[in-house]
Amino acid sequence: MSNVLHVVGLGPAGLESMTLGDYRMLKQAQRIFFRTVNHPCAQDLLAEGLQVESFDYLYEQENSFERVYEEIVNRLEKECERYPEVVYGVPGHPTVAERSVVLLVDKLSKRFQVKVHPALSFLDPLFSAIPMDPVEGFLLRNYDALKGSGITGKEWLIVPQVYDGLIASEVKLDLMDIYPDEVELYVVQALGTKMQKVLKCPLYQLDHQKFDHLTTVVVPPYDEGISMTKLLEVMSTLRGPGGCPWDAEQTHDSLKPYLIEESYEVLEAIEARDMYNLAEELGDLLLQVVFHAQVAQEAGEFQFRDVLKSIIEKMIRRHPHVFGDVRVKNSAEVLSNWDQIKKEEKGEHAEEGLFNFPKGLPALMLAVKTQKKVAKFGFDWPDVNGPLAKVYEELRELEEAMAEQKGIQEEFGDILFALVNLSRFIKCDPEDSLRKTIRKFQLRFLEMEKLAARAGEKLGDLTLQEMDHYWEMSKSKEKNKEIGNNPEIKAGV
């Protein structure tokens, strides 16, 4: 029979919270180790003369909790090799928020008998210390596992071992991503002991409280929590009985213009470098995704979960250099792998699959994608001189077409296509460049209108030559602003 490692829970409080069976086993054991003696039950046992070796020294010696737990496992493995029975005691219940026990069972159970003895956890007195019923649902999360842990705000959230102000501050900042600053929560100390305290405070004051290794933070359910679940609920309500008539009438087809509009408003916010507005516009764009998913769910076509599943699987599948064993040297190889994987996914082996771009793409973007696609086959200019010469050639052909009044639209299209080709070589995105030029033109024209109004004139009443005068003034003012030269300020205007 192999040697035995007994993993014993010390309960949430003093000796009175320990089971009688575990107490008797500890009193009879020869080799006893505690993860920490900084616990009421451990202190009571030491007061009775129990001979215990603690791993508290590891917390000072190692630079991470994970390293502490690994060293605990290594030491206990050596002890189990030497002694037929070894006892390891941990606060609370051995399998509730106890990482060292998880590692022990995973590693040592292959060589020794690992017997985990149940005990009271801190959850048992917690359920009676605050007005919560676990049947309502709760999430138990360590303080360093709050981000990305699926918190919706609909359930009770329990965060144990918030042992100092620094950890409390980190918890506060993580929770503020989900809950409003004013939401009330519980700070519970010394659960199950005579020193037990239950305090209530708003989230923004969490790190102003007192903390120790027996402190637990509890957040009650809050329906207004910020989460993806909440957004889906809002969308479902809008489309449901008693919701919004307009929202309820929408279909995939009727929503198409809004998807395009919101996409361009995101682009506008990016171009303006307006990050506050960008956050809002991205929210509007996300709403369109959720809207289409809700419409599809009602029709039995797919659910939002399918949207998430699809993109998660695709990102993992198309990044084998990150999630697999493929090696790449640079981003060019990344794109090459991406295209190959995409072809395999779409079955793009037929010749007609070469240009299967979305039909709704803007023409400039479609031109860029087309040129990049054929360039992969080597059908491209060797340097910038080729596309530049092609622009001049197409301009001459347009002049000839205009003179003959034949094929003008085709030749004009050729010029645009040639300019797009040139844009690739000079590293200028044509869509972005044109949008910036349009915006520059609009601002200059608006400035023209202001300058004319200051002179008591209206643009619509002026000749082209007179308007051109204000255009040059607007242009000059813009140039002066770029170099920090403001004639109006110098003149005391």
Short mmCIF file of C-alpha atoms in Angstrom, two decimals:
data_model
loop_
_atom_site.label_atom_id
_atom_site.label_comp_id
_atom_site.label_asym_id
_atom_site.label_seq_id
_atom_site.Cartn_x
_atom_site.Cartn_y
_atom_site.Cartn_z
CA MET A 1 0.00 0.00 0.00
CA SER A 2 1.38 3.44 -0.95
CA ASN A 3 1.97 6.23 1.52
CA VAL A 4 -0.88 8.59 2.31
CA LEU A 5 -1.16 12.37 2.21
CA HIS A 6 -4.13 13.65 4.24
CA VAL A 7 -5.32 17.10 3.17
CA VAL A 8 -7.29 18.62 6.03
CA GLY A 9 -9.42 21.75 6.12
CA LEU A 10 -9.05 23.94 9.22
CA GLY A 11 -12.42 25.56 8.72
CA PRO A 12 -13.14 29.29 8.42
CA ALA A 13 -12.56 30.29 12.05
CA GLY A 14 -11.22 28.84 15.32
CA LEU A 15 -10.99 25.28 16.58
CA GLU A 16 -14.76 25.11 17.03
CA SER A 17 -15.24 25.20 13.24
CA MET A 18 -13.09 22.10 12.67
CA THR A 19 -14.69 18.67 12.42
CA LEU A 20 -14.09 16.28 15.31
CA GLY A 21 -12.64 13.61 13.01
CA ASP A 22 -10.05 15.98 11.56
CA TYR A 23 -9.16 17.22 15.04
CA ARG A 24 -8.50 13.67 16.28
CA MET A 25 -6.41 12.85 13.20
CA LEU A 26 -4.25 15.93 13.72
CA LYS A 27 -3.70 15.09 17.38
CA GLN A 28 -2.44 11.62 16.45
CA ALA A 29 -0.39 12.54 13.37
CA GLN A 30 3.41 12.57 13.38
CA ARG A 31 4.17 14.75 10.36
CA ILE A 32 1.95 17.85 10.11
CA PHE A 33 2.34 20.79 7.75
CA PHE A 34 0.15 23.92 7.53
CA ARG A 35 0.14 26.20 4.52
CA THR A 36 -0.03 29.04 7.02
CA VAL A 37 -0.36 29.43 10.78
CA ASN A 38 -1.82 32.89 10.25
CA HIS A 39 -5.32 31.54 10.87
CA PRO A 40 -7.52 31.27 14.01
CA CYS A 41 -7.78 27.47 13.99
CA ALA A 42 -4.04 27.06 13.43
CA GLN A 43 -3.36 29.35 16.37
CA ASP A 44 -5.74 27.35 18.62
CA LEU A 45 -4.00 24.09 17.67
CA LEU A 46 -0.56 25.55 18.32
CA ALA A 47 -1.79 26.74 21.73
CA GLU A 48 -2.69 23.12 22.51
CA GLY A 49 0.90 22.10 21.81
CA LEU A 50 0.44 20.61 18.33
CA GLN A 51 3.80 20.27 16.54
CA VAL A 52 3.39 21.83 13.12
CA GLU A 53 5.71 23.00 10.36
CA SER A 54 4.45 26.03 8.45
CA PHE A 55 5.09 27.16 4.90
CA ASP A 56 4.73 30.83 5.79
CA TYR A 57 8.42 31.42 5.10
CA LEU A 58 7.83 30.68 1.41
CA TYR A 59 5.62 33.76 1.04
CA GLU A 60 8.60 35.93 1.90
CA GLN A 61 11.06 33.87 -0.10
CA GLU A 62 9.26 33.45 -3.43
CA ASN A 63 8.18 36.19 -5.86
CA SER A 64 4.77 34.72 -6.78
CA PHE A 65 2.00 32.67 -5.21
CA GLU A 66 2.38 30.07 -7.93
CA ARG A 67 6.01 29.54 -6.95
CA VAL A 68 4.96 29.23 -3.30
CA TYR A 69 2.47 26.50 -4.17
CA GLU A 70 4.98 24.67 -6.36
CA GLU A 71 7.50 24.62 -3.51
CA ILE A 72 4.81 23.33 -1.13
CA VAL A 73 4.07 20.46 -3.51
CA ASN A 74 7.76 19.65 -3.91
CA ARG A 75 8.33 19.56 -0.15
CA LEU A 76 5.27 17.41 0.54
CA GLU A 77 6.31 15.01 -2.21
CA LYS A 78 9.62 14.45 -0.44
CA GLU A 79 7.86 14.00 2.91
CA CYS A 80 5.49 11.42 1.43
CA GLU A 81 8.48 9.48 0.12
CA ARG A 82 9.90 9.24 3.66
CA TYR A 83 6.83 8.81 5.86
CA PRO A 84 3.78 6.50 5.55
CA GLU A 85 1.37 9.29 6.54
CA VAL A 86 1.65 13.06 6.17
CA VAL A 87 -0.99 15.67 7.05
CA TYR A 88 -1.33 18.98 5.22
CA GLY A 89 -3.71 21.54 6.71
CA VAL A 90 -5.20 24.53 4.87
CA PRO A 91 -7.66 27.25 5.91
CA GLY A 92 -11.33 26.66 5.17
CA HIS A 93 -12.35 23.79 2.92
CA PRO A 94 -9.48 22.05 1.08
CA THR A 95 -11.10 22.39 -2.35
CA VAL A 96 -12.56 25.90 -2.09
CA ALA A 97 -10.22 28.64 -3.34
CA GLU A 98 -7.17 26.53 -2.47
CA ARG A 99 -4.70 26.44 -5.37
CA SER A 100 -2.05 24.42 -3.53
CA VAL A 101 -4.46 21.51 -3.09
CA VAL A 102 -5.29 21.48 -6.80
CA LEU A 103 -1.58 21.15 -7.59
CA LEU A 104 -1.12 18.47 -4.92
CA VAL A 105 -3.89 16.27 -6.23
CA ASP A 106 -2.74 16.72 -9.81
CA LYS A 107 0.88 15.76 -9.14
CA LEU A 108 1.04 13.52 -6.07
CA SER A 109 -2.05 11.36 -6.62
CA LYS A 110 -0.08 9.48 -9.30
CA ARG A 111 2.38 8.19 -6.68
CA PHE A 112 0.57 8.36 -3.33
CA GLN A 113 -2.90 8.13 -1.86
CA VAL A 114 -4.16 11.68 -1.51
CA LYS A 115 -7.16 11.83 0.81
CA VAL A 116 -8.99 15.15 0.94
CA HIS A 117 -11.02 15.57 4.14
CA PRO A 118 -14.05 17.87 3.85
CA ALA A 119 -14.51 20.80 6.20
CA LEU A 120 -16.48 23.97 6.67
CA SER A 121 -15.50 26.64 4.13
CA PHE A 122 -15.71 30.40 4.56
CA LEU A 123 -18.84 30.21 2.38
CA ASP A 124 -20.87 28.48 5.12
CA PRO A 125 -20.74 31.35 7.66
CA LEU A 126 -20.85 33.85 4.79
CA PHE A 127 -24.31 32.66 3.73
CA SER A 128 -25.63 33.53 7.19
CA ALA A 129 -23.55 36.69 7.68
CA ILE A 130 -25.17 38.58 4.80
CA PRO A 131 -28.68 38.37 3.33
CA MET A 132 -27.88 36.14 0.37
CA ASP A 133 -29.36 32.85 -0.75
CA PRO A 134 -26.91 30.77 -2.82
CA VAL A 135 -29.81 29.38 -4.85
CA GLU A 136 -29.95 32.81 -6.53
CA GLY A 137 -26.57 31.97 -8.01
CA PHE A 138 -23.13 33.26 -7.16
CA LEU A 139 -19.66 33.55 -8.68
CA LEU A 140 -16.58 32.80 -6.58
CA ARG A 141 -13.58 34.55 -8.10
CA ASN A 142 -10.08 35.17 -6.83
CA TYR A 143 -9.02 38.82 -6.78
CA ASP A 144 -6.61 38.28 -9.69
CA ALA A 145 -9.20 36.50 -11.86
CA LEU A 146 -11.88 39.18 -12.19
CA LYS A 147 -10.98 40.43 -15.67
CA GLY A 148 -12.56 38.39 -18.44
CA SER A 149 -14.27 36.04 -16.00
CA GLY A 150 -17.79 36.38 -17.37
CA ILE A 151 -19.20 38.59 -14.61
CA THR A 152 -22.64 39.84 -15.66
CA GLY A 153 -23.81 41.56 -12.48
CA LYS A 154 -26.88 39.32 -12.33
CA GLU A 155 -25.43 37.06 -9.65
CA TRP A 156 -23.74 37.47 -6.26
CA LEU A 157 -20.00 37.95 -6.65
CA ILE A 158 -17.71 36.67 -3.87
CA VAL A 159 -14.03 37.66 -3.80
CA PRO A 160 -12.12 35.98 -0.93
CA GLN A 161 -8.72 36.77 0.60
CA VAL A 162 -8.63 40.48 -0.19
CA TYR A 163 -5.83 40.77 2.31
CA ASP A 164 -4.55 44.36 1.92
CA GLY A 165 -5.37 47.81 0.56
CA LEU A 166 -3.34 47.34 -2.60
CA ILE A 167 -5.29 44.22 -3.56
CA ALA A 168 -8.54 46.00 -2.64
CA SER A 169 -7.60 48.84 -4.99
CA GLU A 170 -7.03 46.38 -7.85
CA VAL A 171 -10.37 44.72 -7.11
CA LYS A 172 -12.10 48.11 -7.08
CA LEU A 173 -10.71 49.10 -10.48
CA ASP A 174 -11.64 45.73 -12.02
CA LEU A 175 -15.17 45.90 -10.64
CA MET A 176 -15.63 49.46 -11.91
CA ASP A 177 -15.45 48.03 -15.43
CA ILE A 178 -18.74 46.26 -14.67
CA TYR A 179 -20.51 48.08 -11.84
CA PRO A 180 -21.18 51.80 -11.28
CA ASP A 181 -18.96 53.54 -8.73
CA GLU A 182 -21.82 53.94 -6.23
CA VAL A 183 -23.00 50.32 -6.05
CA GLU A 184 -23.03 49.07 -2.45
CA LEU A 185 -21.07 46.00 -1.48
CA TYR A 186 -20.12 44.05 1.64
CA VAL A 187 -16.71 43.85 3.26
CA VAL A 188 -16.77 40.83 5.60
CA GLN A 189 -13.97 40.19 8.10
CA ALA A 190 -13.10 37.22 10.32
CA LEU A 191 -16.04 35.08 9.23
CA GLY A 192 -17.29 32.67 11.90
CA THR A 193 -15.15 34.14 14.68
CA LYS A 194 -16.05 36.37 17.62
CA MET A 195 -14.35 39.21 15.70
CA GLN A 196 -16.65 38.87 12.68
CA LYS A 197 -17.60 42.20 11.10
CA VAL A 198 -19.88 42.96 8.17
CA LEU A 199 -19.48 46.43 6.69
CA LYS A 200 -21.28 48.05 3.75
CA CYS A 201 -19.68 50.66 1.56
CA PRO A 202 -19.92 52.02 -2.00
CA LEU A 203 -17.54 50.53 -4.53
CA TYR A 204 -15.52 53.72 -4.91
CA GLN A 205 -14.64 53.56 -1.19
CA LEU A 206 -13.67 49.87 -1.14
CA ASP A 207 -9.93 50.42 -0.72
CA HIS A 208 -10.54 52.81 2.20
CA GLN A 209 -11.55 49.92 4.50
CA LYS A 210 -9.37 47.70 6.70
CA PHE A 211 -8.16 44.38 5.30
CA ASP A 212 -6.42 41.22 6.41
CA HIS A 213 -6.11 37.60 5.26
CA LEU A 214 -9.66 36.86 6.52
CA THR A 215 -11.39 39.61 4.50
CA THR A 216 -13.97 38.77 1.85
CA VAL A 217 -15.64 41.23 -0.55
CA VAL A 218 -19.20 40.46 -1.69
CA VAL A 219 -21.11 42.32 -4.40
CA PRO A 220 -24.91 41.79 -4.53
CA PRO A 221 -26.71 41.26 -7.85
CA TYR A 222 -27.04 44.47 -9.84
CA ASP A 223 -29.29 44.49 -12.88
CA GLU A 224 -27.65 47.54 -14.41
CA GLY A 225 -24.19 45.99 -14.57
CA ILE A 226 -22.19 46.63 -17.73
CA SER A 227 -21.78 43.41 -19.67
CA MET A 228 -22.43 41.76 -23.00
CA THR A 229 -25.29 39.88 -21.34
CA LYS A 230 -26.95 43.18 -20.42
CA LEU A 231 -26.71 44.47 -24.00
CA LEU A 232 -28.30 41.28 -25.32
CA GLU A 233 -31.10 41.64 -22.77
CA VAL A 234 -31.72 45.26 -23.83
CA MET A 235 -31.93 44.21 -27.47
CA SER A 236 -34.29 41.35 -26.64
CA THR A 237 -36.53 43.71 -24.66
CA LEU A 238 -36.64 46.25 -27.49
CA ARG A 239 -37.75 43.54 -29.94
CA GLY A 240 -40.09 41.80 -27.51
CA PRO A 241 -43.70 42.39 -26.39
CA GLY A 242 -44.14 45.89 -25.02
CA GLY A 243 -40.84 46.94 -26.61
CA CYS A 244 -40.14 49.45 -29.36
CA PRO A 245 -42.40 49.22 -32.45
CA TRP A 246 -39.62 50.48 -34.76
CA ASP A 247 -37.07 47.98 -33.46
CA ALA A 248 -39.60 45.16 -33.74
CA GLU A 249 -40.24 45.93 -37.42
CA GLN A 250 -36.60 45.75 -38.53
CA THR A 251 -35.18 42.97 -40.72
CA HIS A 252 -31.71 42.10 -41.97
CA ASP A 253 -32.43 44.05 -45.16
CA SER A 254 -33.87 47.14 -43.48
CA LEU A 255 -30.85 47.34 -41.16
CA LYS A 256 -28.26 47.33 -43.97
CA PRO A 257 -28.05 51.15 -44.35
CA TYR A 258 -27.47 51.59 -40.60
CA LEU A 259 -24.63 49.07 -40.59
CA ILE A 260 -22.89 51.01 -43.37
CA GLU A 261 -23.60 54.36 -41.73
CA GLU A 262 -22.28 53.29 -38.32
CA SER A 263 -19.13 51.85 -39.94
CA TYR A 264 -18.36 55.19 -41.57
CA GLU A 265 -19.03 57.08 -38.35
CA VAL A 266 -16.41 54.87 -36.68
CA LEU A 267 -13.98 55.83 -39.46
CA GLU A 268 -14.80 59.49 -38.97
CA ALA A 269 -14.06 59.29 -35.25
CA ILE A 270 -10.73 57.58 -35.98
CA GLU A 271 -9.77 60.24 -38.51
CA ALA A 272 -10.67 62.99 -36.04
CA ARG A 273 -8.60 61.24 -33.34
CA ASP A 274 -11.64 61.67 -31.09
CA MET A 275 -11.30 58.72 -28.75
CA TYR A 276 -14.34 59.65 -26.65
CA ASN A 277 -16.51 59.68 -29.74
CA LEU A 278 -14.81 56.54 -31.05
CA ALA A 279 -15.93 54.63 -27.96
CA GLU A 280 -19.51 55.75 -28.59
CA GLU A 281 -19.41 54.95 -32.30
CA LEU A 282 -17.94 51.49 -31.69
CA GLY A 283 -20.86 50.91 -29.33
CA ASP A 284 -23.27 51.91 -32.10
CA LEU A 285 -21.53 49.50 -34.47
CA LEU A 286 -21.66 46.71 -31.89
CA LEU A 287 -25.38 47.36 -31.51
CA GLN A 288 -25.83 46.58 -35.20
CA VAL A 289 -24.12 43.21 -34.72
CA VAL A 290 -26.34 42.43 -31.73
CA PHE A 291 -29.41 43.65 -33.66
CA HIS A 292 -28.78 41.26 -36.56
CA ALA A 293 -28.09 38.40 -34.14
CA GLN A 294 -31.40 39.04 -32.34
CA VAL A 295 -33.32 39.09 -35.63
CA ALA A 296 -31.64 35.82 -36.62
CA GLN A 297 -32.36 34.20 -33.26
CA GLU A 298 -36.06 35.04 -33.51
CA ALA A 299 -36.12 33.45 -36.97
CA GLY A 300 -34.34 30.34 -35.71
CA GLU A 301 -31.34 31.01 -37.97
CA PHE A 302 -28.53 31.42 -35.43
CA GLN A 303 -27.77 33.00 -32.04
CA PHE A 304 -25.26 35.55 -30.81
CA ARG A 305 -23.30 32.67 -29.32
CA ASP A 306 -22.79 31.35 -32.86
CA VAL A 307 -21.33 34.72 -33.87
CA LEU A 308 -18.83 34.54 -31.01
CA LYS A 309 -18.04 30.86 -31.64
CA SER A 310 -17.41 31.50 -35.32
CA ILE A 311 -14.98 34.39 -34.88
CA ILE A 312 -13.12 32.78 -31.96
CA GLU A 313 -12.56 29.56 -33.91
CA LYS A 314 -11.57 31.51 -37.03
CA MET A 315 -9.00 33.65 -35.21
CA ILE A 316 -7.41 30.60 -33.62
CA ARG A 317 -7.47 28.65 -36.89
CA ARG A 318 -5.94 31.50 -38.91
CA HIS A 319 -3.18 32.20 -36.37
CA PRO A 320 -1.37 28.85 -36.21
CA HIS A 321 1.85 30.77 -35.47
CA VAL A 322 0.24 31.90 -32.19
CA PHE A 323 -2.02 29.00 -31.22
CA GLY A 324 -0.17 26.20 -33.00
CA ASP A 325 3.35 25.12 -33.88
CA VAL A 326 3.78 27.08 -37.14
CA ARG A 327 6.79 29.41 -37.26
CA VAL A 328 6.82 32.72 -39.16
CA LYS A 329 9.59 35.27 -39.72
CA ASN A 330 7.52 38.39 -40.40
CA SER A 331 4.06 39.81 -41.10
CA ALA A 332 4.37 38.97 -44.81
CA GLU A 333 4.49 35.27 -43.95
CA VAL A 334 1.54 35.78 -41.60
CA LEU A 335 -0.53 37.20 -44.47
CA SER A 336 0.59 34.42 -46.80
CA ASN A 337 -0.51 31.77 -44.29
CA TRP A 338 -3.77 33.66 -43.72
CA ASP A 339 -4.60 33.64 -47.44
CA GLN A 340 -3.80 29.95 -47.78
CA ILE A 341 -5.93 29.02 -44.77
CA LYS A 342 -8.75 31.21 -46.07
CA LYS A 343 -8.60 29.46 -49.43
CA GLU A 344 -8.86 26.07 -47.77
CA GLU A 345 -11.81 27.28 -45.68
CA LYS A 346 -13.69 28.78 -48.63
CA GLY A 347 -12.66 26.14 -51.16
CA GLU A 348 -11.11 28.83 -53.38
CA HIS A 349 -9.47 26.47 -55.81
CA ALA A 350 -11.48 27.51 -58.85
CA GLU A 351 -10.28 30.42 -61.00
CA GLU A 352 -13.45 32.42 -60.36
CA GLY A 353 -12.69 32.39 -56.63
CA LEU A 354 -9.69 34.68 -57.15
CA PHE A 355 -11.73 37.89 -56.90
CA ASN A 356 -14.50 36.84 -54.54
CA PHE A 357 -14.44 40.14 -52.62
CA PRO A 358 -17.62 41.50 -51.00
CA LYS A 359 -19.71 43.17 -53.69
CA GLY A 360 -20.52 46.16 -51.48
CA LEU A 361 -16.91 47.30 -51.06
CA PRO A 362 -16.16 50.94 -51.99
CA ALA A 363 -14.57 51.12 -55.45
CA LEU A 364 -11.20 52.40 -54.20
CA MET A 365 -10.93 49.61 -51.66
CA LEU A 366 -11.98 47.05 -54.27
CA ALA A 367 -9.27 48.33 -56.60
CA VAL A 368 -6.60 48.01 -53.89
CA LYS A 369 -7.66 44.46 -53.05
CA THR A 370 -7.71 43.46 -56.72
CA GLN A 371 -4.22 44.86 -57.35
CA LYS A 372 -2.79 43.21 -54.25
CA LYS A 373 -4.29 39.90 -55.27
CA VAL A 374 -2.68 39.86 -58.73
CA ALA A 375 0.60 41.19 -57.32
CA LYS A 376 0.96 37.90 -55.44
CA PHE A 377 1.28 36.22 -58.84
CA GLY A 378 4.07 38.61 -59.81
CA PHE A 379 1.81 40.74 -62.04
CA ASP A 380 3.08 44.07 -60.71
CA TRP A 381 5.53 46.89 -61.37
CA PRO A 382 9.06 46.43 -60.02
CA ASP A 383 9.19 49.95 -58.57
CA VAL A 384 7.28 53.25 -58.29
CA ASN A 385 8.41 54.52 -61.72
CA GLY A 386 6.10 52.09 -63.52
CA PRO A 387 2.80 53.11 -61.88
CA LEU A 388 3.77 56.80 -62.00
CA ALA A 389 4.38 56.62 -65.76
CA LYS A 390 1.09 54.76 -66.14
CA VAL A 391 -0.80 57.66 -64.52
CA TYR A 392 0.59 60.10 -67.12
CA GLU A 393 -0.17 57.63 -69.93
CA GLU A 394 -3.79 57.31 -68.80
CA LEU A 395 -4.12 61.10 -68.54
CA ARG A 396 -3.06 61.45 -72.18
CA GLU A 397 -5.54 58.77 -73.22
CA LEU A 398 -8.30 60.63 -71.39
CA GLU A 399 -7.40 63.82 -73.28
CA GLU A 400 -7.68 61.91 -76.55
CA ALA A 401 -11.02 60.40 -75.51
CA MET A 402 -12.36 63.84 -74.61
CA ALA A 403 -11.23 65.21 -77.94
CA GLU A 404 -12.98 62.39 -79.76
CA GLN A 405 -15.94 62.37 -77.34
CA LYS A 406 -15.64 58.60 -77.12
CA GLY A 407 -14.73 56.24 -74.27
CA ILE A 408 -14.40 59.06 -71.72
CA GLN A 409 -15.84 57.14 -68.75
CA GLU A 410 -13.61 54.15 -69.43
CA GLU A 411 -10.46 56.27 -69.65
CA PHE A 412 -11.41 58.18 -66.52
CA GLY A 413 -11.81 54.87 -64.72
CA ASP A 414 -8.37 53.84 -65.97
CA ILE A 415 -6.86 56.98 -64.41
CA LEU A 416 -8.44 56.20 -61.06
CA PHE A 417 -7.23 52.62 -61.23
CA ALA A 418 -3.71 53.80 -62.13
CA LEU A 419 -3.73 56.26 -59.21
CA VAL A 420 -4.77 53.50 -56.84
CA ASN A 421 -1.89 51.39 -58.14
CA LEU A 422 0.49 54.29 -57.50
CA SER A 423 -0.90 54.68 -53.98
CA ARG A 424 0.30 51.17 -53.08
CA PHE A 425 3.88 52.05 -54.00
CA ILE A 426 3.95 55.36 -52.12
CA LYS A 427 2.23 53.80 -49.08
CA CYS A 428 -0.90 55.98 -49.16
CA ASP A 429 -4.31 54.45 -48.61
CA PRO A 430 -6.44 55.92 -51.44
CA GLU A 431 -9.72 55.79 -49.51
CA ASP A 432 -8.18 57.49 -46.49
CA SER A 433 -6.34 60.03 -48.63
CA LEU A 434 -9.47 61.03 -50.54
CA ARG A 435 -11.55 61.29 -47.37
CA LYS A 436 -8.96 63.60 -45.81
CA THR A 437 -8.85 65.76 -48.93
CA ILE A 438 -12.65 65.98 -48.98
CA ARG A 439 -12.67 67.04 -45.34
CA LYS A 440 -9.94 69.62 -46.02
CA PHE A 441 -11.99 71.01 -48.91
CA GLN A 442 -15.11 71.20 -46.75
CA LEU A 443 -13.31 73.06 -43.96
CA ARG A 444 -11.78 75.53 -46.42
CA PHE A 445 -15.16 76.21 -48.00
CA LEU A 446 -16.77 76.77 -44.59
CA GLU A 447 -13.95 79.20 -43.76
CA MET A 448 -14.61 80.99 -47.07
CA GLU A 449 -18.22 81.46 -46.00
CA LYS A 450 -17.13 82.93 -42.64
CA LEU A 451 -14.63 85.31 -44.26
CA ALA A 452 -17.22 86.53 -46.75
CA ALA A 453 -19.79 87.02 -43.96
CA ARG A 454 -17.30 89.13 -41.99
CA ALA A 455 -16.96 91.33 -45.08
CA GLY A 456 -20.77 91.62 -45.30
CA GLU A 457 -21.03 89.40 -48.36
CA LYS A 458 -22.76 86.13 -49.24
CA LEU A 459 -20.96 83.49 -51.31
CA GLY A 460 -24.00 82.96 -53.52
CA ASP A 461 -23.91 86.60 -54.63
CA LEU A 462 -20.24 86.56 -55.63
CA THR A 463 -18.56 85.83 -58.93
CA LEU A 464 -16.23 82.87 -59.26
CA GLN A 465 -13.24 85.25 -59.23
CA GLU A 466 -14.46 86.90 -56.03
CA MET A 467 -15.05 83.51 -54.39
CA ASP A 468 -11.57 82.44 -55.45
CA HIS A 469 -10.19 85.42 -53.51
CA TYR A 470 -11.82 84.12 -50.31
CA TRP A 471 -10.63 80.59 -51.15
CA GLU A 472 -7.01 81.80 -51.25
CA MET A 473 -7.56 83.70 -47.97
CA SER A 474 -8.95 80.51 -46.37
CA LYS A 475 -6.05 78.49 -47.71
CA SER A 476 -3.51 81.02 -46.44
CA LYS A 477 -5.10 81.04 -42.98
CA GLU A 478 -4.90 77.25 -42.89
CA LYS A 479 -1.20 77.28 -43.83
CA ASN A 480 -0.42 79.93 -41.19
CA LYS A 481 -2.17 77.82 -38.58
CA GLU A 482 -0.09 74.77 -39.54
CA ILE A 483 3.17 76.67 -38.90
CA GLY A 484 1.88 78.39 -35.74
CA ASN A 485 1.57 81.81 -37.37
CA ASN A 486 -1.77 83.47 -36.54
CA PRO A 487 -2.06 86.97 -38.08
CA GLU A 488 -5.32 87.63 -36.20
CA ILE A 489 -3.69 87.14 -32.79
CA LYS A 490 -0.73 89.35 -33.74
CA ALA A 491 -3.10 92.04 -34.92
CA GLY A 492 -5.02 91.87 -31.65
CA VAL A 493 -8.17 90.57 -33.29
#
